[in-house]
Amino acid sequence: MKTISTIRIKENTLKLNQLALKTTENIVLKTIDRAENLQEITSKNLKSTFDFTAKQQDRLFNNLEKGKGMIWTNLNKNFGFFSRN
């Protein structure tokens, strides 16, 4: 009777070990898949954020250039006015 019990214990232990390995493997694979998905989402969000930031920076510098042009135009007008008098 002891030999039957030890054989069954070994069989059950092997079955439990296989179940634990399969479960762990499934969990790890699902975790990796979710991490990959999150990485893709993060990558897309970062790309769109950088694109938006680049557009805003271009707008800022374009406005600064326009402002600089207006200032130089006004300065030249004022210099011309004072040089005539």
GROMACS .gro file of C-alpha atoms in nm:
model
   85
    1MET     CA    1   0.000   0.000   0.000
    2LYS     CA    2   0.288   0.237   0.070
    3THR     CA    3   0.428   0.191  -0.281
    4ILE     CA    4   0.095   0.277  -0.439
    5SER     CA    5   0.070   0.588  -0.228
    6THR     CA    6   0.421   0.705  -0.312
    7ILE     CA    7   0.362   0.640  -0.683
    8ARG     CA    8   0.038   0.837  -0.671
    9ILE     CA    9   0.207   1.113  -0.476
   10LYS     CA   10   0.480   1.132  -0.741
   11GLU     CA   11   0.223   1.132  -1.023
   12ASN     CA   12   0.012   1.398  -0.857
   13THR     CA   13   0.319   1.606  -0.783
   14LEU     CA   14   0.427   1.584  -1.148
   15LYS     CA   15   0.076   1.682  -1.261
   16LEU     CA   16   0.071   1.977  -1.024
   17ASN     CA   17   0.418   2.080  -1.138
   18GLN     CA   18   0.309   2.070  -1.505
   19LEU     CA   19  -0.003   2.270  -1.422
   20ALA     CA   20   0.205   2.529  -1.236
   21LEU     CA   21   0.447   2.555  -1.529
   22LYS     CA   22   0.166   2.600  -1.782
   23THR     CA   23  -0.006   2.858  -1.565
   24THR     CA   24   0.316   3.049  -1.510
   25GLU     CA   25   0.396   3.037  -1.880
   26ASN     CA   26   0.050   3.169  -1.970
   27ILE     CA   27   0.079   3.450  -1.716
   28VAL     CA   28   0.425   3.550  -1.839
   29LEU     CA   29   0.317   3.543  -2.205
   30LYS     CA   30   0.006   3.752  -2.133
   31THR     CA   31   0.215   3.998  -1.934
   32ILE     CA   32   0.462   4.031  -2.220
   33ASP     CA   33   0.177   4.085  -2.470
   34ARG     CA   34   0.021   4.355  -2.254
   35ALA     CA   35   0.356   4.522  -2.201
   36GLU     CA   36   0.411   4.525  -2.579
   37ASN     CA   37   0.066   4.676  -2.632
   38LEU     CA   38   0.130   4.941  -2.369
   39GLN     CA   39   0.467   5.016  -2.527
   40GLU     CA   40   0.299   5.065  -2.867
   41ILE     CA   41   0.035   5.294  -2.715
   42THR     CA   42   0.301   5.492  -2.531
   43SER     CA   43   0.508   5.520  -2.848
   44LYS     CA   44   0.209   5.653  -3.044
   45ASN     CA   45   0.124   5.901  -2.768
   46LEU     CA   46   0.481   6.025  -2.747
   47LYS     CA   47   0.501   6.063  -3.125
   48SER     CA   48   0.181   6.265  -3.139
   49THR     CA   49   0.293   6.475  -2.843
   50PHE     CA   50   0.628   6.548  -3.007
   51ASP     CA   51   0.455   6.634  -3.335
   52PHE     CA   52   0.220   6.873  -3.156
   53THR     CA   53   0.509   7.029  -2.964
   54ALA     CA   54   0.706   7.075  -3.286
   55LYS     CA   55   0.409   7.248  -3.450
   56GLN     CA   56   0.365   7.475  -3.150
   57GLN     CA   57   0.734   7.559  -3.152
   58ASP     CA   58   0.718   7.640  -3.525
   59ARG     CA   59   0.420   7.867  -3.461
   60LEU     CA   60   0.601   8.041  -3.177
   61PHE     CA   61   0.912   8.107  -3.384
   62ASN     CA   62   0.705   8.220  -3.684
   63ASN     CA   63   0.520   8.466  -3.459
   64LEU     CA   64   0.849   8.586  -3.314
   65GLU     CA   65   0.985   8.641  -3.665
   66LYS     CA   66   0.672   8.836  -3.760
   67GLY     CA   67   0.704   9.044  -3.444
   68LYS     CA   68   1.069   9.110  -3.516
   69GLY     CA   69   0.978   9.219  -3.868
   70MET     CA   70   0.713   9.455  -3.736
   71ILE     CA   71   0.954   9.602  -3.483
   72TRP     CA   72   1.221   9.659  -3.748
   73THR     CA   73   0.964   9.816  -3.981
   74ASN     CA   74   0.847  10.054  -3.708
   75LEU     CA   75   1.202  10.134  -3.607
   76ASN     CA   76   1.299  10.210  -3.964
   77LYS     CA   77   0.995  10.436  -4.000
   78ASN     CA   78   1.088  10.618  -3.680
   79PHE     CA   79   1.452  10.651  -3.781
   80GLY     CA   80   1.340  10.786  -4.116
   81PHE     CA   81   1.110  11.035  -3.947
   82PHE     CA   82   1.381  11.160  -3.714
   83SER     CA   83   1.648  11.173  -3.985
   84ARG     CA   84   1.426  11.403  -4.194
   85ASN     CA   85   1.385  11.652  -3.910
   0.00000   0.00000   0.00000
